[in-house]
Short mmCIF file of C-alpha atoms and ligand atoms in Angstrom, two decimals:
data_model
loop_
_atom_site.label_atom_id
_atom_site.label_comp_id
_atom_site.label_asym_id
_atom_site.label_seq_id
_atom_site.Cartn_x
_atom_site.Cartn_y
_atom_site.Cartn_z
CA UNK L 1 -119.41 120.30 163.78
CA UNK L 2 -120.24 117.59 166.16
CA UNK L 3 -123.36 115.52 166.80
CA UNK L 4 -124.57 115.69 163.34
CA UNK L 5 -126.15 113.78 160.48
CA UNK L 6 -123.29 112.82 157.95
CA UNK L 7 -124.60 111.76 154.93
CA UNK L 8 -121.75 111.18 152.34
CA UNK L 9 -123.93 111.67 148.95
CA UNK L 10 -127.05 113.60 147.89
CA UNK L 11 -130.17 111.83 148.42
CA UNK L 12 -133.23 111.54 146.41
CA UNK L 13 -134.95 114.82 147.05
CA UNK L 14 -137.52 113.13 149.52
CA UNK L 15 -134.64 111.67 151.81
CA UNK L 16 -132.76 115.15 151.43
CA UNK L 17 -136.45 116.81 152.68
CA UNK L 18 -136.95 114.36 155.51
CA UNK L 19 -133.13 114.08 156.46
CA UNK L 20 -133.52 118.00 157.65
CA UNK L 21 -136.64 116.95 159.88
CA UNK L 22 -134.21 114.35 161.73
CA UNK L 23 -133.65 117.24 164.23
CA UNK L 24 -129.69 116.61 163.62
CA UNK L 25 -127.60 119.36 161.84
CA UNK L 26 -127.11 118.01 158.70
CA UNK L 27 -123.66 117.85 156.84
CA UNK L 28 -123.83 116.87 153.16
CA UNK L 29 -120.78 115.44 151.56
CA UNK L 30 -119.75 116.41 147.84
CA UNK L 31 -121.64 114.83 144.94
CA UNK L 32 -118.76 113.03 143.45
CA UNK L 33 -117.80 110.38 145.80
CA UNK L 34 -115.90 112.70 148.42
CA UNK L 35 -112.13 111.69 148.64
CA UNK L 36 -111.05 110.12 151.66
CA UNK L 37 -109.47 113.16 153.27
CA UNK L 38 -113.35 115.34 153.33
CA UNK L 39 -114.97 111.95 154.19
CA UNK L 40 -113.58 111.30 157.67
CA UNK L 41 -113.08 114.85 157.86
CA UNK L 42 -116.49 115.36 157.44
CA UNK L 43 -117.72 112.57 159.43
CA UNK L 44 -115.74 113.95 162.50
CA UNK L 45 -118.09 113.87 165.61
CA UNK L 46 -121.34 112.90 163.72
CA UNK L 47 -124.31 110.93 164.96
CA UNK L 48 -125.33 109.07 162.33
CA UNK L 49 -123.66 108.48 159.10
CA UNK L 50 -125.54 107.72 156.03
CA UNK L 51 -123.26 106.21 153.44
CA UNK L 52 -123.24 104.63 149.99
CA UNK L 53 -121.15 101.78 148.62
CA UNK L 54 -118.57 104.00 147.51
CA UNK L 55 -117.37 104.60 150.73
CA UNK L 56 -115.20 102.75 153.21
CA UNK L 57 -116.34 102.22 156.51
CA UNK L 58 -113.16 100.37 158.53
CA UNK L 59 -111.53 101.11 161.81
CA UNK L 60 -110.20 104.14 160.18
CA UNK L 61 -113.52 105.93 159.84
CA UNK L 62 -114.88 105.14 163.18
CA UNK L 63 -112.10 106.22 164.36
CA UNK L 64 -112.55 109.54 162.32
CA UNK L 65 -115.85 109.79 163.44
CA UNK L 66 -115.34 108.95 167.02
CA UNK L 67 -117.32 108.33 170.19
CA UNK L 68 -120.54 109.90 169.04
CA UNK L 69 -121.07 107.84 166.24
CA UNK L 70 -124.41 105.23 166.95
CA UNK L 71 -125.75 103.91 163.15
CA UNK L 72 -123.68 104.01 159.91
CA UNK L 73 -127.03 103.82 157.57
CA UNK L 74 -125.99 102.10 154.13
CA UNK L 75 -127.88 103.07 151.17
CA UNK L 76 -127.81 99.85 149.87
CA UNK L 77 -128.26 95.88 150.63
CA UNK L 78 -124.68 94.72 149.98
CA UNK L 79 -122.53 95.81 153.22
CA UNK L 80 -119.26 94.56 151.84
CA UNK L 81 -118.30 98.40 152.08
CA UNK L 82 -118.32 97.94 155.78
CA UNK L 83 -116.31 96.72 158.22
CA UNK L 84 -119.14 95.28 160.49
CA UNK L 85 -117.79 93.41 162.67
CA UNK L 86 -115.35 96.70 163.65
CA UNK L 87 -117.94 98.93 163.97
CA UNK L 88 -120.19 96.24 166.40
CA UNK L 89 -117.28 95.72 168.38
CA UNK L 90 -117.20 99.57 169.08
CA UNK L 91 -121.28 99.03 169.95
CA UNK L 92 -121.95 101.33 166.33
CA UNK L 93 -125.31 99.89 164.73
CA UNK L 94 -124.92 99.00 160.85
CA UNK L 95 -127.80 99.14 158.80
CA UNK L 96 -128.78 98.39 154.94
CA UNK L 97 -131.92 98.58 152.68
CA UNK L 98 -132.87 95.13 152.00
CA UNK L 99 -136.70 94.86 150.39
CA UNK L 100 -136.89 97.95 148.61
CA UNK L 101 -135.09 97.52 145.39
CA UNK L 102 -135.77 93.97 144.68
CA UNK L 103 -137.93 94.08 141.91
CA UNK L 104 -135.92 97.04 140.16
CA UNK L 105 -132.80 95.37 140.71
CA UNK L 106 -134.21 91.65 138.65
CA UNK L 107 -135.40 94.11 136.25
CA UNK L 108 -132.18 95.20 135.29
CA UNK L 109 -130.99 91.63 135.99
CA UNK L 110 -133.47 90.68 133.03
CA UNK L 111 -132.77 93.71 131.25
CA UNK L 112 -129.20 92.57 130.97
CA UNK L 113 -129.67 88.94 129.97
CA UNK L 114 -131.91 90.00 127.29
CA UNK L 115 -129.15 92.38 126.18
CA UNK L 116 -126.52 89.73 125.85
CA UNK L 117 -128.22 86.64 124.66
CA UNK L 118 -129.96 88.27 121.81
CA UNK L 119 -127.10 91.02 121.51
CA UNK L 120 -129.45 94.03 122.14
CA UNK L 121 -126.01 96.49 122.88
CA UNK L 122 -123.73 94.61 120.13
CA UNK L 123 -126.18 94.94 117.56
CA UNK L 124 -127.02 98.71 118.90
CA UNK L 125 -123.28 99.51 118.76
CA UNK L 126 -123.33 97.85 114.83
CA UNK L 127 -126.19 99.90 113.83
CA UNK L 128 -124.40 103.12 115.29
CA UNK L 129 -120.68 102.27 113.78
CA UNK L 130 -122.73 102.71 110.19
CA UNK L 131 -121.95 99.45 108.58
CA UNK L 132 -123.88 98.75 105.73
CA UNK L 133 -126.39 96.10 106.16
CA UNK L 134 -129.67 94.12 104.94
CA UNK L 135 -131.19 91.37 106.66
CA UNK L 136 -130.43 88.26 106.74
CA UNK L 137 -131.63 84.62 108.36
CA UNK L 138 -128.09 84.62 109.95
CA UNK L 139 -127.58 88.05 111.48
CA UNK L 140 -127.22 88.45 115.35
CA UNK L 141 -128.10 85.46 115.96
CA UNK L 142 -128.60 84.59 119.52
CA UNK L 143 -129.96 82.53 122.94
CA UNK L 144 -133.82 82.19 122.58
CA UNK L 145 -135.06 82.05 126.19
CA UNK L 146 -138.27 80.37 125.72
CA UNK L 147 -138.31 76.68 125.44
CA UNK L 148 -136.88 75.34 128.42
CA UNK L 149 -133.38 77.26 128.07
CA UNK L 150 -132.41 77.06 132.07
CA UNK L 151 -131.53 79.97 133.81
CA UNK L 152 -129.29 78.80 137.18
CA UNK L 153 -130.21 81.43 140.06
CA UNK L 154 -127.49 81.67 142.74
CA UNK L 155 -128.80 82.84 145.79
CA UNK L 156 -132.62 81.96 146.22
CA UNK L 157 -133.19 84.98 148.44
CA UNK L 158 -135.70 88.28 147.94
CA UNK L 159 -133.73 89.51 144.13
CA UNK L 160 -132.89 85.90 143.16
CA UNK L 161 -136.77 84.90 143.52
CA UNK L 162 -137.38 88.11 141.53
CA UNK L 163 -135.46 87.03 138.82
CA UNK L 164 -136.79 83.39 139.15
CA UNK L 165 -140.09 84.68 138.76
CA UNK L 166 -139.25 87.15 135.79
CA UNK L 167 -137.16 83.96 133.81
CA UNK L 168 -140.62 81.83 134.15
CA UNK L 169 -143.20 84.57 132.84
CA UNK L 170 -140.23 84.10 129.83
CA UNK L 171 -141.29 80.19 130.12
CA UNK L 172 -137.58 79.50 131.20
CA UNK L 173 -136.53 76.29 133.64
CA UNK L 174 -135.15 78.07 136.43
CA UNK L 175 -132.92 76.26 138.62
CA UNK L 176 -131.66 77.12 141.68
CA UNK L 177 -128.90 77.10 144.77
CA UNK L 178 -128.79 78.35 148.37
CA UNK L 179 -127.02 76.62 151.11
CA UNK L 180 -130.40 77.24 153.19
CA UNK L 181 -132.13 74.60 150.48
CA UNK L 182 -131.26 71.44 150.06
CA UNK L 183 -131.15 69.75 146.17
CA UNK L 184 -134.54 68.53 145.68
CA UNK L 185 -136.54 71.03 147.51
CA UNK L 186 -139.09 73.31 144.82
CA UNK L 187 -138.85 77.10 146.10
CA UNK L 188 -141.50 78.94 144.06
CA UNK L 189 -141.21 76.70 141.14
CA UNK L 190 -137.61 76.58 141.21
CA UNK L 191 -136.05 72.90 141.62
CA UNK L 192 -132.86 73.44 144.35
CA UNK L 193 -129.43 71.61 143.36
CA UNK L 194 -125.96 71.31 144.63
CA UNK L 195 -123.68 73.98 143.07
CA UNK L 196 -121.76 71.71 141.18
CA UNK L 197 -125.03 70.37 139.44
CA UNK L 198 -126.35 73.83 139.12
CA UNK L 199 -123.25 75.26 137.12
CA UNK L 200 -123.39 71.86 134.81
CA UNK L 201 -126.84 72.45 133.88
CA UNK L 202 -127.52 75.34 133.00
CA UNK L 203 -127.01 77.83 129.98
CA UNK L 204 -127.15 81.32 132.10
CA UNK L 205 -126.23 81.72 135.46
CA UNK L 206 -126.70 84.26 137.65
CA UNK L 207 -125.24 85.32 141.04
CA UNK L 208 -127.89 87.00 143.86
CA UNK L 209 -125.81 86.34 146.78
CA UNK L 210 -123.54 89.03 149.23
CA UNK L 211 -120.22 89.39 148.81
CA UNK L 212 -119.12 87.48 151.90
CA UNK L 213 -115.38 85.94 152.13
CA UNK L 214 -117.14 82.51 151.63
CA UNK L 215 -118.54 84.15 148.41
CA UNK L 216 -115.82 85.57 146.80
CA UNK L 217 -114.66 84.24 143.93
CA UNK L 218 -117.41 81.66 143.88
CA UNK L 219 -117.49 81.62 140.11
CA UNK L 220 -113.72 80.82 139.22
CA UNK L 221 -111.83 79.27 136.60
CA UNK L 222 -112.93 75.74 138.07
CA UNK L 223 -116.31 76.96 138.43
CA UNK L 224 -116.30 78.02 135.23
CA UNK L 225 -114.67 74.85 133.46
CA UNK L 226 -117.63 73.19 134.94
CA UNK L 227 -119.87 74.83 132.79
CA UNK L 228 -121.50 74.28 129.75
CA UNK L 229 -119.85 75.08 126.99
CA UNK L 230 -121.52 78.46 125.33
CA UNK L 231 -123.41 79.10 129.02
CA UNK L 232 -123.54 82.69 129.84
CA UNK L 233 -122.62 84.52 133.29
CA UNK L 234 -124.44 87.42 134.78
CA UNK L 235 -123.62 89.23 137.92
CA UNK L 236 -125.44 92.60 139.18
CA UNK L 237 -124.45 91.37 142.64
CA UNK L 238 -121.34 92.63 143.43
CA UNK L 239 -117.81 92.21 141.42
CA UNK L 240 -115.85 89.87 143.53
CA UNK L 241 -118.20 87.37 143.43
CA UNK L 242 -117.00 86.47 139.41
CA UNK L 243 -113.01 86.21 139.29
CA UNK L 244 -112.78 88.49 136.82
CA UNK L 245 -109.19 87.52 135.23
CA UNK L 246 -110.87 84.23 134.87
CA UNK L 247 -114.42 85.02 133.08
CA UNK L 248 -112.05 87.10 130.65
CA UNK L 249 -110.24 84.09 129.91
CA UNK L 250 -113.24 81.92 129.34
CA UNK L 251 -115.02 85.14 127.09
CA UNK L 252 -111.39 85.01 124.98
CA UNK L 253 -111.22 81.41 124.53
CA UNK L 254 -114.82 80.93 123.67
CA UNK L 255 -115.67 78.47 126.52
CA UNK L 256 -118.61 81.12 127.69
CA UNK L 257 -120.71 83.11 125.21
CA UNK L 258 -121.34 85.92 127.00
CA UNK L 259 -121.18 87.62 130.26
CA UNK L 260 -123.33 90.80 131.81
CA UNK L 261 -121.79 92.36 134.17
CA UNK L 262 -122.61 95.24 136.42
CA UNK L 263 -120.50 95.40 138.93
CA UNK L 264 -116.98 95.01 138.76
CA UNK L 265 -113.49 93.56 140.76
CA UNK L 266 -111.74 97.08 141.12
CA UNK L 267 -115.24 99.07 140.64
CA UNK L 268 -114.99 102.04 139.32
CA UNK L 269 -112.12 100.74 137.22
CA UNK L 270 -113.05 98.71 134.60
CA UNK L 271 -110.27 95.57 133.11
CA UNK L 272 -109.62 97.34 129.87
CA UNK L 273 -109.64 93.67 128.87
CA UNK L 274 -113.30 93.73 129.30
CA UNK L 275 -113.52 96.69 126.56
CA UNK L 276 -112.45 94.51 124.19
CA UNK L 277 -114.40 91.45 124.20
CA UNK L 278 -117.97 92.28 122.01
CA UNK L 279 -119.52 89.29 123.92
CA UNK L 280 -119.64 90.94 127.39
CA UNK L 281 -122.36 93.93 128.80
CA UNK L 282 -121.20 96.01 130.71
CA UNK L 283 -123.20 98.25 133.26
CA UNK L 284 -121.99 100.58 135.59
CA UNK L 285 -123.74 99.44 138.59
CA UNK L 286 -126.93 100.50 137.87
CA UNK L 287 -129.65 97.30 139.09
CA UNK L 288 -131.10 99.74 141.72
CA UNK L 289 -131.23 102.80 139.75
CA UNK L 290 -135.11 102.86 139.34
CA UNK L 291 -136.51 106.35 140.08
CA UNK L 292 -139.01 104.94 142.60
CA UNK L 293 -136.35 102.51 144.01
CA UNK L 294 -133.41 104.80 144.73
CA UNK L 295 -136.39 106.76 147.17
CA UNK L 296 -137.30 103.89 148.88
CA UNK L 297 -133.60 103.14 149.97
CA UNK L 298 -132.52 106.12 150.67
CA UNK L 299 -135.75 106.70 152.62
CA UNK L 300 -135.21 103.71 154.10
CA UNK L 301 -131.94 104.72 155.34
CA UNK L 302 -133.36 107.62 157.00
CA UNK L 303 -135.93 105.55 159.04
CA UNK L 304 -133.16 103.75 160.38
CA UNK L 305 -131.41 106.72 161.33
CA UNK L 306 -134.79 108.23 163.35
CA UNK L 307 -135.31 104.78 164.71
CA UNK L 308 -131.42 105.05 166.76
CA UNK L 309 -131.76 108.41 167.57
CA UNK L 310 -135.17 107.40 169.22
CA UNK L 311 -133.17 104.20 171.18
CA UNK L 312 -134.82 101.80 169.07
CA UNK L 313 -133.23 99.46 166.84
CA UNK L 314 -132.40 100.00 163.36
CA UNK L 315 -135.38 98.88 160.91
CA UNK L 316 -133.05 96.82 158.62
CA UNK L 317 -129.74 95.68 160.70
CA UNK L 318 -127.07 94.11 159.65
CA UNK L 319 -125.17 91.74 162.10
CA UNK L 320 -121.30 90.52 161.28
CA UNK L 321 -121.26 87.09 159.42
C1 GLV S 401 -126.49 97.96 145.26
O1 GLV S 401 -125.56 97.46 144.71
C2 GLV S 401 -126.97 97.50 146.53
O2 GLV S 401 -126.29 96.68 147.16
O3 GLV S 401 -128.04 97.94 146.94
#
Protein backbone atom coordinates (compact mmCIF):
# COMPACT_ATOMS: atom_id res chain seq x y z
CA UNK A 1 0.00 0.00 0.00
CA UNK A 2 1.30 3.42 -0.60
CA UNK A 3 0.05 6.89 0.29
CA UNK A 4 -1.70 5.84 3.35
CA UNK A 5 -2.47 6.66 6.96
CA UNK A 6 -0.11 4.47 9.22
CA UNK A 7 -1.17 4.49 12.51
CA UNK A 8 0.95 2.02 14.64
CA UNK A 9 -1.74 1.34 17.61
CA UNK A 10 -5.54 1.33 17.98
CA UNK A 11 -6.98 4.55 18.82
CA UNK A 12 -9.68 5.55 21.10
CA UNK A 13 -12.77 4.64 19.15
CA UNK A 14 -13.43 8.42 18.21
CA UNK A 15 -9.85 8.83 16.58
CA UNK A 16 -10.33 5.24 14.94
CA UNK A 17 -14.00 6.84 13.52
CA UNK A 18 -12.49 10.10 12.38
CA UNK A 19 -9.06 8.55 11.20
CA UNK A 20 -11.32 6.72 8.28
CA UNK A 21 -12.83 10.27 7.30
CA UNK A 22 -9.07 11.49 6.67
CA UNK A 23 -9.73 10.42 3.02
CA UNK A 24 -6.29 8.28 3.33
CA UNK A 25 -6.48 4.41 3.22
CA UNK A 26 -5.94 3.54 6.52
CA UNK A 27 -3.42 0.79 7.73
CA UNK A 28 -3.73 -0.21 11.41
CA UNK A 29 -0.78 -1.75 13.08
CA UNK A 30 -1.20 -4.75 15.66
CA UNK A 31 -2.42 -3.99 19.18
CA UNK A 32 0.62 -5.14 20.97
CA UNK A 33 3.32 -2.80 20.13
CA UNK A 34 4.08 -4.20 16.48
CA UNK A 35 7.73 -5.58 16.28
CA UNK A 36 10.06 -3.72 14.32
CA UNK A 37 9.97 -5.89 11.23
CA UNK A 38 5.62 -5.10 10.61
CA UNK A 39 6.37 -1.50 11.78
CA UNK A 40 8.53 -0.21 8.92
CA UNK A 41 7.00 -2.78 6.94
CA UNK A 42 3.87 -1.37 7.50
CA UNK A 43 4.81 2.15 7.32
CA UNK A 44 6.24 1.55 3.75
CA UNK A 45 4.99 4.42 1.43
CA UNK A 46 2.54 6.03 3.96
CA UNK A 47 1.47 9.64 4.27
CA UNK A 48 1.17 10.22 7.59
CA UNK A 49 2.22 8.13 10.43
CA UNK A 50 0.53 8.25 13.69
CA UNK A 51 2.70 6.73 16.36
CA UNK A 52 2.92 6.14 20.10
CA UNK A 53 5.93 6.20 22.41
CA UNK A 54 6.57 2.72 21.92
CA UNK A 55 7.84 3.16 18.69
CA UNK A 56 11.10 4.32 17.19
CA UNK A 57 11.12 6.89 14.77
CA UNK A 58 15.10 7.27 13.53
CA UNK A 59 16.64 7.39 10.12
CA UNK A 60 15.73 3.83 9.85
CA UNK A 61 11.97 4.38 9.69
CA UNK A 62 11.97 7.27 7.40
CA UNK A 63 13.84 5.51 5.49
CA UNK A 64 11.24 2.58 5.65
CA UNK A 65 8.65 4.83 5.01
CA UNK A 66 10.22 6.80 2.28
CA UNK A 67 9.58 9.85 0.13
CA UNK A 68 5.88 10.10 0.77
CA UNK A 69 6.05 10.45 4.27
CA UNK A 70 4.94 14.44 5.39
CA UNK A 71 3.85 14.30 9.49
CA UNK A 72 4.84 11.51 11.94
CA UNK A 73 1.79 12.45 14.49
CA UNK A 74 2.91 11.37 18.16
CA UNK A 75 0.27 10.40 20.48
CA UNK A 76 1.86 11.91 23.18
CA UNK A 77 3.85 15.17 24.54
CA UNK A 78 7.27 13.59 25.20
CA UNK A 79 9.03 13.17 21.59
CA UNK A 80 12.10 11.48 22.95
CA UNK A 81 10.79 8.47 20.72
CA UNK A 82 11.74 10.54 17.78
CA UNK A 83 14.52 11.37 16.02
CA UNK A 84 13.48 15.02 15.16
CA UNK A 85 16.03 16.53 14.03
CA UNK A 86 16.36 13.40 11.23
CA UNK A 87 13.09 13.55 10.20
CA UNK A 88 13.24 17.78 9.75
CA UNK A 89 16.26 17.40 7.91
CA UNK A 90 14.32 15.11 5.40
CA UNK A 91 11.49 18.22 5.46
CA UNK A 92 8.97 15.36 7.52
CA UNK A 93 6.75 17.49 10.06
CA UNK A 94 6.80 16.02 13.78
CA UNK A 95 4.00 16.60 15.86
CA UNK A 96 2.87 15.84 19.67
CA UNK A 97 -0.21 16.44 21.94
CA UNK A 98 0.80 18.96 24.35
CA UNK A 99 -2.46 20.58 26.39
CA UNK A 100 -4.67 17.78 26.41
CA UNK A 101 -3.60 15.50 29.14
CA UNK A 102 -2.32 17.93 31.60
CA UNK A 103 -4.66 17.79 34.22
CA UNK A 104 -5.01 13.82 33.99
CA UNK A 105 -1.46 13.41 33.93
CA UNK A 106 -0.94 15.74 37.72
CA UNK A 107 -3.73 13.64 38.72
CA UNK A 108 -1.92 10.61 38.58
CA UNK A 109 1.17 12.64 39.59
CA UNK A 110 -0.89 13.30 42.93
CA UNK A 111 -2.36 10.02 42.87
CA UNK A 112 1.12 8.61 43.19
CA UNK A 113 2.55 10.83 45.91
CA UNK A 114 -0.36 10.14 47.99
CA UNK A 115 0.33 6.43 47.39
CA UNK A 116 3.87 6.55 48.64
CA UNK A 117 3.98 9.02 51.41
CA UNK A 118 1.11 7.58 53.29
CA UNK A 119 1.84 3.96 51.81
CA UNK A 120 -1.61 3.59 50.08
CA UNK A 121 -0.05 0.33 47.78
CA UNK A 122 2.31 -1.03 50.77
CA UNK A 123 -0.35 -1.06 53.14
CA UNK A 124 -2.87 -2.47 50.23
CA UNK A 125 -0.32 -5.21 49.46
CA UNK A 126 -0.19 -5.93 53.66
CA UNK A 127 -3.84 -6.14 53.89
CA UNK A 128 -3.90 -8.63 50.81
CA UNK A 129 -0.71 -10.90 52.03
CA UNK A 130 -3.32 -11.73 55.17
CA UNK A 131 -1.18 -10.75 58.06
CA UNK A 132 -2.91 -10.54 61.11
CA UNK A 133 -3.38 -7.12 62.39
CA UNK A 134 -5.17 -4.50 64.85
CA UNK A 135 -4.55 -0.97 64.93
CA UNK A 136 -2.19 0.71 66.30
CA UNK A 137 -0.82 4.60 66.87
CA UNK A 138 2.36 3.33 65.03
CA UNK A 139 1.16 1.47 61.95
CA UNK A 140 1.97 2.83 58.38
CA UNK A 141 3.04 5.62 59.46
CA UNK A 142 3.81 8.18 56.89
CA UNK A 143 4.51 11.95 55.16
CA UNK A 144 1.51 14.22 56.15
CA UNK A 145 1.29 16.74 53.28
CA UNK A 146 -0.46 19.47 54.94
CA UNK A 147 1.50 21.83 57.01
CA UNK A 148 3.98 23.33 54.93
CA UNK A 149 5.67 19.87 53.81
CA UNK A 150 7.34 21.34 50.35
CA UNK A 151 6.78 19.72 47.29
CA UNK A 152 9.89 20.81 44.68
CA UNK A 153 8.24 20.95 41.03
CA UNK A 154 10.84 20.49 38.25
CA UNK A 155 9.71 21.91 35.22
CA UNK A 156 7.20 24.89 35.79
CA UNK A 157 5.49 24.25 32.47
CA UNK A 158 1.53 23.25 31.61
CA UNK A 159 1.70 19.49 34.01
CA UNK A 160 4.20 20.97 36.51
CA UNK A 161 1.69 24.03 37.21
CA UNK A 162 -0.98 21.28 37.42
CA UNK A 163 0.65 19.62 40.03
CA UNK A 164 1.66 22.97 41.72
CA UNK A 165 -1.81 23.81 41.86
CA UNK A 166 -3.07 20.27 43.07
CA UNK A 167 0.01 20.27 46.08
CA UNK A 168 -1.54 23.84 47.29
CA UNK A 169 -5.40 22.87 47.41
CA UNK A 170 -3.33 20.05 49.83
CA UNK A 171 -1.96 23.41 51.66
CA UNK A 172 1.64 22.26 50.57
CA UNK A 173 4.75 24.96 49.93
CA UNK A 174 5.42 24.30 46.47
CA UNK A 175 8.65 25.27 45.18
CA UNK A 176 9.78 25.43 41.96
CA UNK A 177 12.62 25.32 38.95
CA UNK A 178 12.71 26.13 35.23
CA UNK A 179 15.64 27.57 33.48
CA UNK A 180 12.97 30.09 31.85
CA UNK A 181 12.51 31.55 35.71
CA UNK A 182 14.88 32.97 37.51
CA UNK A 183 15.16 32.19 41.67
CA UNK A 184 13.00 34.72 43.15
CA UNK A 185 10.34 35.06 40.61
CA UNK A 186 6.49 33.72 42.14
CA UNK A 187 4.84 31.66 39.13
CA UNK A 188 1.27 30.97 40.33
CA UNK A 189 2.19 30.93 43.90
CA UNK A 190 5.18 28.97 43.43
CA UNK A 191 8.56 30.73 44.68
CA UNK A 192 11.37 29.84 41.64
CA UNK A 193 14.97 28.63 42.95
CA UNK A 194 18.19 27.44 41.54
CA UNK A 195 18.25 23.61 41.25
CA UNK A 196 20.70 23.14 43.74
CA UNK A 197 18.45 25.08 46.34
CA UNK A 198 15.41 23.37 45.07
CA UNK A 199 16.74 19.69 45.68
CA UNK A 200 18.06 20.96 49.36
CA UNK A 201 14.76 22.09 50.32
CA UNK A 202 12.43 20.13 49.74
CA UNK A 203 10.88 16.74 51.04
CA UNK A 204 9.24 15.50 47.51
CA UNK A 205 10.41 16.30 44.30
CA UNK A 206 9.05 15.90 41.23
CA UNK A 207 10.30 15.97 37.60
CA UNK A 208 7.77 17.70 34.70
CA UNK A 209 10.38 18.33 32.24
CA UNK A 210 11.20 16.39 28.51
CA UNK A 211 13.60 14.05 28.25
CA UNK A 212 16.15 16.16 26.39
CA UNK A 213 20.08 15.16 26.45
CA UNK A 214 20.47 18.22 28.82
CA UNK A 215 17.80 16.40 30.95
CA UNK A 216 18.90 13.13 31.27
CA UNK A 217 20.01 12.00 34.23
CA UNK A 218 19.21 15.28 35.93
CA UNK A 219 18.44 13.56 39.19
CA UNK A 220 21.76 11.52 39.85
CA UNK A 221 23.64 10.23 42.62
CA UNK A 222 25.00 13.91 43.24
CA UNK A 223 21.66 15.20 42.78
CA UNK A 224 20.45 12.97 45.01
CA UNK A 225 23.19 13.32 47.87
CA UNK A 226 22.01 16.82 47.82
CA UNK A 227 18.87 15.99 49.16
CA UNK A 228 17.26 15.85 52.26
CA UNK A 229 17.62 13.06 54.01
CA UNK A 230 14.07 10.98 54.00
CA UNK A 231 12.90 13.38 50.76
CA UNK A 232 10.96 11.44 48.30
CA UNK A 233 11.35 11.32 44.30
CA UNK A 234 8.56 11.13 41.84
CA UNK A 235 8.83 10.94 38.13
CA UNK A 236 5.73 10.33 35.62
CA UNK A 237 7.89 12.23 33.13
CA UNK A 238 9.85 9.97 31.42
CA UNK A 239 12.56 7.28 32.87
CA UNK A 240 15.85 8.72 31.96
CA UNK A 241 15.32 11.69 33.59
CA UNK A 242 16.01 9.70 37.33
CA UNK A 243 19.35 7.53 37.03
CA UNK A 244 17.80 4.70 38.00
CA UNK A 245 20.93 2.55 39.36
CA UNK A 246 21.33 5.54 41.53
CA UNK A 247 17.67 6.20 43.15
CA UNK A 248 17.96 2.29 43.89
CA UNK A 249 20.95 2.92 45.76
CA UNK A 250 19.62 5.82 47.73
CA UNK A 251 15.96 3.62 48.31
CA UNK A 252 18.55 0.62 49.70
CA UNK A 253 20.61 2.72 51.84
CA UNK A 254 17.79 4.70 53.30
CA UNK A 255 19.03 8.18 52.18
CA UNK A 256 15.41 8.65 50.26
CA UNK A 257 12.13 7.34 51.69
CA UNK A 258 10.39 6.68 48.84
CA UNK A 259 10.21 6.99 45.18
CA UNK A 260 7.00 6.83 42.57
CA UNK A 261 7.84 6.02 39.56
CA UNK A 262 6.02 5.63 36.32
CA UNK A 263 8.13 5.51 33.80
CA UNK A 264 11.15 3.67 33.66
CA UNK A 265 15.18 3.59 32.20
CA UNK A 266 14.70 0.40 29.92
CA UNK A 267 10.67 0.85 29.81
CA UNK A 268 8.97 -1.91 29.44
CA UNK A 269 11.61 -3.67 31.51
CA UNK A 270 11.47 -3.03 34.89
CA UNK A 271 15.17 -3.23 37.35
CA UNK A 272 14.08 -6.32 39.17
CA UNK A 273 15.91 -4.32 41.85
CA UNK A 274 13.01 -2.06 41.93
CA UNK A 275 10.65 -5.22 42.86
CA UNK A 276 12.27 -5.50 45.82
CA UNK A 277 12.40 -2.33 47.59
CA UNK A 278 8.62 -1.88 49.54
CA UNK A 279 9.40 1.92 49.58
CA UNK A 280 9.06 2.52 45.80
CA UNK A 281 5.48 2.75 43.47
CA UNK A 282 5.63 1.60 40.65
CA UNK A 283 3.26 2.46 37.61
CA UNK A 284 3.40 1.31 34.30
CA UNK A 285 3.20 4.50 32.52
CA UNK A 286 -0.11 5.28 33.04
CA UNK A 287 -0.30 9.55 33.94
CA UNK A 288 -2.31 10.00 30.67
CA UNK A 289 -4.50 7.10 30.87
CA UNK A 290 -7.76 9.08 31.70
CA UNK A 291 -10.68 7.90 29.53
CA UNK A 292 -11.43 11.47 28.40
CA UNK A 293 -7.66 12.24 28.04
CA UNK A 294 -6.41 9.36 25.89
CA UNK A 295 -9.44 10.91 23.23
CA UNK A 296 -8.25 14.16 23.30
CA UNK A 297 -4.63 13.07 22.24
CA UNK A 298 -5.27 10.79 20.02
CA UNK A 299 -7.82 13.17 18.49
CA UNK A 300 -5.44 15.56 18.63
CA UNK A 301 -3.13 13.60 16.62
CA UNK A 302 -5.56 13.26 13.95
CA UNK A 303 -6.09 17.09 13.57
CA UNK A 304 -2.59 17.33 12.93
CA UNK A 305 -2.64 14.80 10.42
CA UNK A 306 -5.82 16.68 8.39
CA UNK A 307 -4.07 19.93 8.99
CA UNK A 308 -0.67 18.50 6.58
CA UNK A 309 -2.65 16.83 4.27
CA UNK A 310 -4.53 20.24 3.80
CA UNK A 311 -0.76 22.16 3.43
CA UNK A 312 -1.17 23.71 6.66
CA UNK A 313 0.99 23.30 9.51
CA UNK A 314 0.69 20.82 12.13
CA UNK A 315 -1.58 22.12 15.18
CA UNK A 316 1.00 21.08 17.86
CA UNK A 317 4.72 20.93 16.19
CA UNK A 318 7.54 19.95 17.51
CA UNK A 319 10.87 21.62 16.33
CA UNK A 320 14.52 19.82 17.11
CA UNK A 321 16.10 21.21 20.40
C1 LIG B 1 3.09 10.22 27.90
O1 LIG B 1 4.01 9.77 28.49
C2 LIG B 1 3.20 11.40 27.09
O2 LIG B 1 4.33 11.87 26.87
O3 LIG B 1 2.17 11.92 26.66
Amino acid sequence: MTNHLYIARTLSDDAMGRAHELGLPVVVGVDEPPTRERLLADVAGATAAVVTLTERVDAEFLDAAGPNLRLVANVAVGFDNIDVAEAQRRGVAVSNTPGVLDDATADHTFAMILAVTRRVAEADRFVRSGTPWVWGPRMFVGLDLSGGTKLGVIGIGRIGRAVARRAQAFSMTVLGYDPQYEPGDRVDGVRMLSLPDLLAESDIVSVHVPLLPATRHLIDAAAIASMKDGAYVINAARGGIVDEKALIAALRSGKLAGAALDTFEGEPHVDPELLEIESVVLQPHIASAGSATRSRMCLLALDNVREVLADREPVTPVLAH
